[in-house]
Short mmCIF file of C-alpha atoms in Angstrom, two decimals:
data_model
loop_
_atom_site.label_atom_id
_atom_site.label_comp_id
_atom_site.label_asym_id
_atom_site.label_seq_id
_atom_site.Cartn_x
_atom_site.Cartn_y
_atom_site.Cartn_z
CA MET A 11 69.31 -19.26 31.64
CA ARG A 12 65.57 -19.01 32.19
CA ARG A 13 63.38 -18.91 29.12
CA THR A 14 60.29 -16.71 28.99
CA ALA A 15 57.20 -17.73 27.01
CA LEU A 16 56.53 -15.62 23.96
CA SER A 17 53.10 -14.06 23.72
CA PRO A 18 51.55 -13.34 20.31
CA ALA A 19 51.19 -9.76 19.23
CA ARG A 20 47.75 -8.25 19.70
CA LEU A 21 45.91 -7.00 16.63
CA SER A 22 44.32 -3.59 16.89
CA ALA A 23 41.07 -2.78 15.15
CA ARG A 24 43.04 -1.00 12.45
CA ASP A 25 45.20 -4.09 11.93
CA VAL A 26 42.13 -6.33 11.71
CA PHE A 27 40.60 -4.00 9.11
CA HIS A 28 43.83 -3.94 7.12
CA VAL A 29 44.35 -7.71 6.97
CA GLY A 30 40.64 -8.34 6.46
CA SER A 31 40.38 -6.00 3.50
CA ALA A 32 43.60 -7.17 1.84
CA GLY A 33 41.86 -10.05 0.07
CA LEU A 34 39.06 -7.77 -1.14
CA ARG A 35 41.44 -5.19 -2.53
CA GLY A 36 43.38 -7.80 -4.45
CA ARG A 37 40.32 -9.29 -6.23
CA PRO A 38 37.86 -6.44 -6.92
CA LEU A 39 35.92 -8.22 -9.70
CA ARG A 40 35.29 -11.25 -7.53
CA VAL A 41 34.17 -8.97 -4.72
CA VAL A 42 31.63 -7.29 -6.96
CA LEU A 43 30.22 -10.57 -8.23
CA SER A 44 30.08 -12.12 -4.76
CA ALA A 45 28.46 -9.07 -3.17
CA LEU A 46 25.91 -8.91 -5.99
CA GLY A 47 23.89 -11.81 -4.58
CA ILE A 48 23.69 -10.16 -1.15
CA ALA A 49 22.85 -6.81 -2.77
CA LEU A 50 19.99 -8.27 -4.81
CA GLY A 51 18.51 -10.02 -1.80
CA ILE A 52 18.63 -6.92 0.39
CA ALA A 53 17.41 -4.69 -2.47
CA THR A 54 14.42 -6.99 -2.94
CA MET A 55 13.53 -6.90 0.74
CA ILE A 56 13.98 -3.13 1.06
CA ALA A 57 11.98 -2.46 -2.12
CA VAL A 58 9.15 -4.77 -1.05
CA VAL A 59 8.89 -3.21 2.40
CA GLY A 60 9.34 0.31 1.02
CA ILE A 61 6.72 -0.03 -1.72
CA SER A 62 4.27 -1.65 0.68
CA SER A 63 4.88 1.05 3.31
CA SER A 64 4.49 3.80 0.70
CA SER A 65 1.21 2.33 -0.51
CA LYS A 66 -0.02 1.90 3.05
CA ALA A 67 0.97 5.48 3.91
CA GLN A 68 -1.05 6.68 0.93
CA LEU A 69 -3.99 4.53 2.04
CA ILE A 70 -3.81 5.87 5.60
CA ARG A 71 -3.57 9.41 4.24
CA GLU A 72 -6.64 8.73 2.10
CA LEU A 73 -8.53 7.28 5.07
CA ASP A 74 -7.60 10.29 7.19
CA ARG A 75 -8.93 12.58 4.46
CA LEU A 76 -12.11 10.62 3.82
CA GLY A 77 -12.64 9.62 7.44
CA THR A 78 -13.78 6.35 8.96
CA ASN A 79 -16.83 7.89 10.58
CA MET A 80 -19.28 7.45 7.70
CA LEU A 81 -22.03 4.83 7.54
CA VAL A 82 -24.29 3.92 4.62
CA VAL A 83 -27.90 2.99 5.29
CA THR A 84 -29.71 0.91 2.68
CA PRO A 85 -32.87 -1.23 2.63
CA GLY A 86 -32.29 -4.94 3.08
CA ASP A 87 -34.48 -7.86 2.04
CA ALA A 88 -38.01 -7.84 3.38
CA LEU A 89 -38.83 -10.77 5.63
CA PHE A 90 -40.90 -13.65 4.21
CA THR A 91 -41.36 -12.06 0.75
CA GLY A 92 -37.64 -11.87 -0.12
CA GLN A 93 -38.29 -8.60 -1.95
CA ASP A 94 -36.35 -5.41 -1.36
CA ALA A 95 -37.75 -3.28 1.41
CA ARG A 96 -37.99 0.50 1.14
CA LEU A 97 -36.72 3.21 3.42
CA PRO A 98 -39.34 5.76 4.50
CA LYS A 99 -39.23 9.15 2.80
CA GLU A 100 -38.49 10.70 6.19
CA ALA A 101 -35.46 8.46 6.84
CA PRO A 102 -32.74 11.05 6.02
CA GLY A 103 -34.31 13.65 8.31
CA MET A 104 -34.82 11.17 11.15
CA ILE A 105 -31.24 9.90 10.91
CA GLY A 106 -30.01 13.49 11.01
CA ARG A 107 -31.61 13.91 14.45
CA ILE A 108 -29.59 11.10 16.04
CA PRO A 109 -27.15 12.52 18.63
CA GLY A 110 -23.65 12.68 17.21
CA VAL A 111 -24.70 12.76 13.55
CA GLU A 112 -23.21 15.79 11.80
CA GLN A 113 -24.11 15.41 8.10
CA VAL A 114 -26.63 13.40 6.12
CA GLY A 115 -26.98 12.98 2.36
CA ALA A 116 -29.23 10.66 0.39
CA THR A 117 -29.72 9.21 -3.07
CA GLY A 118 -32.69 7.47 -4.64
CA ASP A 119 -32.71 5.16 -7.64
CA ILE A 120 -34.63 6.29 -10.70
CA LYS A 121 -35.86 3.81 -13.31
CA GLN A 122 -34.50 5.79 -16.22
CA SER A 123 -31.43 5.49 -18.40
CA VAL A 124 -28.95 8.19 -19.33
CA ARG A 125 -27.72 8.40 -22.93
CA ARG A 126 -25.64 10.75 -24.97
CA SER A 127 -28.63 11.46 -27.23
CA GLU A 128 -32.08 10.10 -28.07
CA LYS A 129 -30.61 8.29 -31.08
CA ILE A 130 -28.79 5.81 -28.84
CA PRO A 131 -30.91 2.73 -27.97
CA GLU A 132 -32.53 2.96 -24.55
CA GLY A 133 -31.09 -0.39 -23.45
CA ASP A 134 -27.54 0.81 -24.05
CA THR A 135 -27.01 2.24 -20.55
CA GLY A 136 -23.26 1.70 -20.27
CA GLY A 137 -23.75 0.60 -16.66
CA ILE A 138 -24.66 4.14 -15.59
CA ALA A 139 -27.42 4.60 -13.01
CA VAL A 140 -29.64 7.65 -12.64
CA LYS A 141 -30.10 8.79 -9.05
CA ALA A 142 -31.92 11.57 -7.28
CA THR A 143 -29.71 13.29 -4.73
CA THR A 144 -29.92 15.77 -1.91
CA GLU A 145 -27.76 18.89 -1.80
CA GLU A 146 -25.86 17.64 1.27
CA LEU A 147 -24.55 14.49 -0.41
CA LEU A 148 -21.24 15.88 -1.71
CA LYS A 149 -20.33 17.44 1.64
CA THR A 150 -21.22 14.21 3.47
CA LEU A 151 -19.01 12.16 1.15
CA ARG A 152 -16.22 14.77 1.38
CA GLY A 153 -16.11 14.73 -2.39
CA SER A 154 -15.01 17.42 -4.79
CA VAL A 155 -16.08 18.67 -8.19
CA ARG A 156 -13.45 18.21 -10.90
CA SER A 157 -15.10 20.77 -13.16
CA GLY A 158 -18.28 22.81 -13.01
CA SER A 159 -20.39 23.04 -9.87
CA TRP A 160 -22.49 20.88 -7.58
CA LEU A 161 -26.29 20.97 -7.49
CA ASN A 162 -27.89 23.74 -5.44
CA LYS A 163 -31.41 24.86 -4.62
CA ALA A 164 -31.81 26.42 -8.05
CA THR A 165 -30.23 23.82 -10.35
CA GLY A 166 -31.72 20.99 -8.27
CA ARG A 167 -35.22 22.01 -9.40
CA TYR A 168 -34.50 22.05 -13.13
CA PRO A 169 -33.15 19.57 -15.72
CA SER A 170 -29.55 19.69 -14.52
CA VAL A 171 -27.29 16.74 -13.83
CA VAL A 172 -23.91 16.11 -12.20
CA LEU A 173 -21.93 13.13 -13.48
CA GLY A 174 -19.65 10.83 -11.54
CA SER A 175 -16.11 10.49 -12.89
CA VAL A 176 -16.72 7.07 -14.45
CA ALA A 177 -20.11 8.07 -15.84
CA ALA A 178 -18.62 11.14 -17.54
CA ASP A 179 -15.90 9.04 -19.16
CA ARG A 180 -18.39 6.47 -20.46
CA LEU A 181 -20.68 9.16 -21.87
CA GLY A 182 -17.79 11.07 -23.43
CA ILE A 183 -18.58 14.23 -21.45
CA THR A 184 -15.46 16.27 -20.90
CA ALA A 185 -16.78 19.62 -19.66
CA PRO A 186 -19.90 21.18 -18.11
CA GLY A 187 -22.45 22.70 -20.47
CA GLN A 188 -22.92 19.58 -22.57
CA GLN A 189 -26.21 17.69 -22.50
CA VAL A 190 -27.34 14.12 -21.91
CA PHE A 191 -30.71 12.46 -22.57
CA ILE A 192 -32.67 11.25 -19.51
CA GLY A 193 -36.34 10.26 -19.36
CA GLY A 194 -37.31 11.69 -22.73
CA ARG A 195 -35.64 15.06 -22.34
CA TYR A 196 -32.19 16.64 -22.33
CA PHE A 197 -30.46 17.52 -19.07
CA THR A 198 -27.58 19.99 -18.92
CA VAL A 199 -24.40 18.79 -17.25
CA THR A 200 -23.47 21.30 -14.56
CA GLY A 201 -20.53 19.41 -13.02
CA ILE A 202 -18.25 16.38 -13.12
CA LEU A 203 -17.05 14.82 -9.87
CA ASP A 204 -13.63 13.61 -8.82
CA PRO A 205 -13.31 9.91 -7.87
CA LEU A 206 -14.99 8.88 -4.62
CA PRO A 207 -13.19 5.88 -3.07
CA LEU A 208 -15.81 5.47 -0.33
CA ALA A 209 -18.74 5.62 -2.75
CA PRO A 210 -17.84 3.94 -6.06
CA GLU A 211 -21.54 3.67 -6.91
CA ILE A 212 -21.70 7.47 -7.16
CA GLU A 213 -18.81 7.48 -9.62
CA ARG A 214 -21.00 5.44 -12.01
CA SER A 215 -24.10 7.59 -11.63
CA ALA A 216 -25.85 10.57 -13.14
CA LEU A 217 -27.10 12.69 -10.22
CA VAL A 218 -30.26 14.76 -10.53
CA GLY A 219 -31.72 17.13 -7.93
CA TRP A 220 -34.34 15.61 -5.61
CA ASP A 221 -37.09 18.03 -6.65
CA ALA A 222 -36.34 17.71 -10.36
CA ALA A 223 -36.33 13.91 -10.10
CA GLU A 224 -39.80 13.89 -8.51
CA ARG A 225 -41.24 16.44 -10.94
CA LEU A 226 -39.61 15.38 -14.21
CA LEU A 227 -38.59 11.72 -13.88
CA GLY A 228 -41.32 10.12 -11.77
CA PHE A 229 -39.15 9.54 -8.70
CA ASP A 230 -41.22 8.22 -5.77
CA GLY A 231 -39.24 10.06 -3.10
CA HIS A 232 -38.01 6.96 -1.23
CA PRO A 233 -34.24 7.04 -0.61
CA THR A 234 -32.28 3.92 -1.49
CA SER A 235 -29.02 4.99 0.16
CA VAL A 236 -28.55 7.35 3.09
CA TYR A 237 -25.01 8.48 3.86
CA GLU A 238 -24.42 9.83 7.36
CA ARG A 239 -21.25 11.15 8.94
CA SER A 240 -20.97 11.39 12.71
CA THR A 241 -18.29 12.21 15.23
CA ASP A 242 -15.63 9.52 15.66
CA ALA A 243 -16.72 8.84 19.23
CA ALA A 244 -20.36 8.35 18.24
CA VAL A 245 -19.93 5.91 15.33
CA ALA A 246 -20.72 2.75 17.32
CA ALA A 247 -23.72 4.32 19.06
CA VAL A 248 -25.09 5.72 15.80
CA ARG A 249 -24.73 2.31 14.12
CA ASP A 250 -26.93 0.78 16.83
CA LEU A 251 -29.58 3.53 16.63
CA VAL A 252 -29.84 3.88 12.84
CA PRO A 253 -32.09 0.85 12.07
CA ARG A 254 -34.72 1.78 14.69
CA THR A 255 -34.57 5.43 13.65
CA ALA A 256 -34.63 5.02 9.87
CA ASN A 257 -37.49 2.53 9.87
CA PRO A 258 -39.17 2.32 13.29
CA GLN A 259 -41.80 -0.18 12.07
CA ASN A 260 -39.33 -2.61 10.48
CA PRO A 261 -35.80 -1.96 11.79
CA GLN A 262 -34.77 -5.51 10.90
CA VAL A 263 -34.87 -4.73 7.16
CA VAL A 264 -32.44 -1.81 7.44
CA LYS A 265 -28.83 -2.57 6.50
CA VAL A 266 -25.94 -0.44 7.80
CA THR A 267 -22.47 -0.73 6.26
CA ASP A 268 -19.09 0.93 6.76
CA PRO A 269 -17.54 1.79 3.37
CA SER A 270 -14.12 2.45 4.88
CA ALA A 271 -13.89 -1.21 5.94
CA ALA A 272 -13.02 -2.16 2.35
CA LEU A 273 -9.97 0.12 2.38
CA GLN A 274 -8.90 -1.24 5.77
CA ALA A 275 -9.24 -4.80 4.44
CA LYS A 276 -7.13 -3.82 1.46
CA ALA A 277 -4.36 -2.68 3.79
CA ALA A 278 -4.46 -6.05 5.58
CA THR A 279 -4.34 -7.90 2.24
CA ASP A 280 -1.35 -5.84 1.12
CA GLY A 281 0.43 -6.79 4.34
CA ALA A 282 -0.06 -10.52 3.68
CA PHE A 283 1.27 -10.14 0.13
CA THR A 284 4.25 -8.22 1.48
CA ASN A 285 5.13 -11.11 3.79
CA LEU A 286 5.19 -13.47 0.81
CA LEU A 287 7.54 -11.22 -1.14
CA LEU A 288 9.72 -10.77 1.93
CA GLY A 289 10.09 -14.53 2.05
CA LEU A 290 11.26 -14.53 -1.56
CA GLY A 291 13.75 -11.78 -0.73
CA GLY A 292 15.01 -13.85 2.19
CA VAL A 293 15.61 -16.81 -0.14
CA ALA A 294 17.61 -14.53 -2.45
CA LEU A 295 19.60 -13.32 0.57
CA LEU A 296 20.42 -16.90 1.59
CA VAL A 297 21.55 -17.67 -1.95
CA GLY A 298 23.82 -14.65 -1.73
CA GLY A 299 25.19 -15.95 1.57
CA VAL A 300 26.04 -19.28 -0.07
CA GLY A 301 27.89 -17.35 -2.76
CA VAL A 302 29.91 -15.49 -0.12
CA ALA A 303 30.79 -18.77 1.62
CA ASN A 304 31.90 -20.28 -1.68
CA THR A 305 34.03 -17.23 -2.45
CA MET A 306 35.70 -17.39 0.96
CA ILE A 307 36.50 -21.11 0.60
CA ILE A 308 38.14 -20.46 -2.77
CA SER A 309 40.01 -17.54 -1.22
CA VAL A 310 41.43 -19.80 1.48
CA LEU A 311 42.61 -22.32 -1.09
CA GLU A 312 44.26 -19.63 -3.20
CA ARG A 313 45.94 -17.90 -0.26
CA ARG A 314 47.50 -20.87 1.50
CA TYR A 315 50.99 -19.38 1.04
CA GLU A 316 49.87 -16.15 2.70
CA ILE A 317 48.29 -18.11 5.56
CA GLY A 318 51.41 -20.25 6.02
CA LEU A 319 53.66 -17.21 5.96
CA ARG A 320 51.57 -15.40 8.57
CA ARG A 321 51.49 -18.46 10.80
CA SER A 322 55.25 -18.90 10.53
CA LEU A 323 55.72 -15.24 11.50
CA GLY A 324 53.73 -15.75 14.69
CA ALA A 325 50.06 -15.25 13.79
CA THR A 326 47.82 -17.42 15.94
CA ARG A 327 44.91 -19.52 14.71
CA GLY A 328 42.53 -17.07 16.34
CA GLN A 329 44.03 -14.18 14.40
CA ILE A 330 43.66 -16.14 11.13
CA ARG A 331 40.04 -16.83 11.98
CA ILE A 332 39.42 -13.16 12.74
CA GLN A 333 41.04 -12.17 9.43
CA PHE A 334 38.77 -14.33 7.30
CA VAL A 335 35.60 -13.66 9.31
CA THR A 336 36.33 -9.93 8.98
CA GLU A 337 36.83 -10.33 5.23
CA SER A 338 33.49 -12.17 4.95
CA LEU A 339 31.76 -9.47 7.02
CA MET A 340 33.18 -6.73 4.80
CA LEU A 341 32.10 -8.58 1.67
CA SER A 342 28.55 -9.04 2.99
CA GLY A 343 28.46 -5.49 4.37
CA LEU A 344 29.36 -4.01 0.99
CA GLY A 345 26.59 -6.06 -0.61
CA GLY A 346 24.18 -4.95 2.11
CA LEU A 347 24.95 -1.26 1.64
CA ALA A 348 24.58 -1.59 -2.12
CA GLY A 349 21.29 -3.46 -1.64
CA ILE A 350 19.92 -0.79 0.70
CA ALA A 351 20.78 1.89 -1.85
CA LEU A 352 19.22 -0.06 -4.73
CA GLY A 353 16.08 -0.91 -2.76
CA SER A 354 15.61 2.68 -1.60
CA LEU A 355 16.10 3.93 -5.15
CA ALA A 356 13.54 1.45 -6.49
CA THR A 357 11.06 2.58 -3.83
CA PHE A 358 11.69 6.23 -4.66
CA VAL A 359 11.09 5.65 -8.39
CA TYR A 360 7.88 3.70 -7.71
CA ALA A 361 6.55 6.26 -5.24
CA THR A 362 7.42 9.22 -7.47
CA THR A 363 5.82 7.77 -10.59
CA GLY A 364 2.71 6.70 -8.67
CA GLY A 365 2.28 9.92 -6.71
CA LEU A 366 2.84 8.15 -3.38
CA PRO A 367 4.79 9.31 -0.34
CA TRP A 368 8.31 7.84 -0.25
CA VAL A 369 8.55 5.68 2.85
CA VAL A 370 11.42 3.33 3.73
CA PRO A 371 10.98 2.20 7.35
CA PRO A 372 14.18 2.51 9.45
CA TRP A 373 13.57 -0.96 10.88
CA ALA A 374 13.76 -2.41 7.36
CA VAL A 375 17.12 -0.73 6.72
CA SER A 376 18.64 -1.71 10.07
CA GLY A 377 17.13 -5.19 9.93
CA GLY A 378 18.32 -5.77 6.37
CA PHE A 379 21.84 -4.63 7.14
CA GLY A 380 21.89 -6.68 10.33
CA ALA A 381 20.82 -9.74 8.33
CA THR A 382 23.76 -9.25 5.96
CA LEU A 383 26.19 -9.12 8.88
CA ILE A 384 24.74 -12.30 10.36
CA ILE A 385 24.93 -14.07 7.02
CA GLY A 386 28.46 -12.77 6.50
CA THR A 387 29.51 -14.13 9.88
CA VAL A 388 27.94 -17.53 9.29
CA ALA A 389 29.30 -17.72 5.73
CA GLY A 390 32.83 -16.91 6.89
CA LEU A 391 33.02 -19.26 9.88
CA TYR A 392 33.83 -22.49 8.05
CA PRO A 393 36.41 -20.93 5.69
CA ALA A 394 37.98 -19.14 8.68
CA VAL A 395 38.22 -22.34 10.72
CA ARG A 396 39.64 -24.18 7.71
CA ALA A 397 42.26 -21.48 7.17
CA ALA A 398 43.24 -21.53 10.85
CA ARG A 399 43.79 -25.29 10.77
CA LEU A 400 46.31 -25.14 7.91
CA SER A 401 49.78 -26.21 8.99
CA PRO A 402 52.34 -23.45 8.29
CA THR A 403 54.86 -25.97 6.97
CA LEU A 404 52.40 -27.73 4.68
CA ALA A 405 50.95 -24.44 3.47
CA LEU A 406 54.36 -23.07 2.52
CA HIS A 407 55.39 -26.39 0.99
CA ALA A 408 52.17 -26.64 -1.09
CA ALA A 409 52.68 -23.11 -2.33
#
């Protein structure tokens, strides 16, 4: 009688899922504790990327609102003497005639202090500068008035002042209509500005109309800062033309800066810090993977009878390996899903409390979950191979 070789039964995907999840269902507490390490690692990585992306989205939104097409023109150091040069009185008007320039505003430093009253010592300035300003400054900076109104042709000729947000806080001014003491007389506060990220020096200033500064405070009429805003396409050309236009006789002592560069540098710095934190999250993820591997090894030792029984009933070594690799993948996958949820929740709480847009990049979610599956596969390989090598007879005998 001719014998036919027996072929092992094939496991369907449903069968693989059933045998792979059997160990997880039987030890739920161990599953939770083992998946916790993976969850914390993924949650850390998702939260770091999400918080960084939310902050960067807010920064980009702020840059879009403020624009990157503004340049600030200031006098540099005079050659040979080392003293500060001065911009000509006509500099704002000449810069405004450069092709591509749309708006120009200027400020000029005034050698006066601003105090809450004449009873406060003159040297107690609180770090607040007094500046003359043109009417076009606020529009050029794309700033806004928190309360009150900006200087106009009428208020710019009389003892009126607009305070930057920091200056108002330091002086204790909370609303328009109050008065401050400048140059031996009281000035009425007509407005308080919102913060100006591209011009922090304005936030710490008391702004007086150009005409009033010349008539009442001895201002010499020379601007110390000229703010110009041009079309995006003309920024580079305007930067090259500004020194020769603002001071034709001494263009080498004119300094041109881009205030938006500081915000762009901040975004780059945040990215470097994010990479460091991602590395720490990766270490936590590896620690979680070691925990999964340890759990699977213990599971193999505890389930030798089950392994021996399955082998004696015809399960092949490959099917045993698939069972334990699948179990490791499920364990890591559960931790990964929990980590994604925790990291997204942490990002949402941070963004909501800070007034930021909630951003969790899809690549971070897919990459984080993919990392858990890779770690689950690697962590389950050795326990799976060890389980497959168990002799059915010895396994049943040891049990």
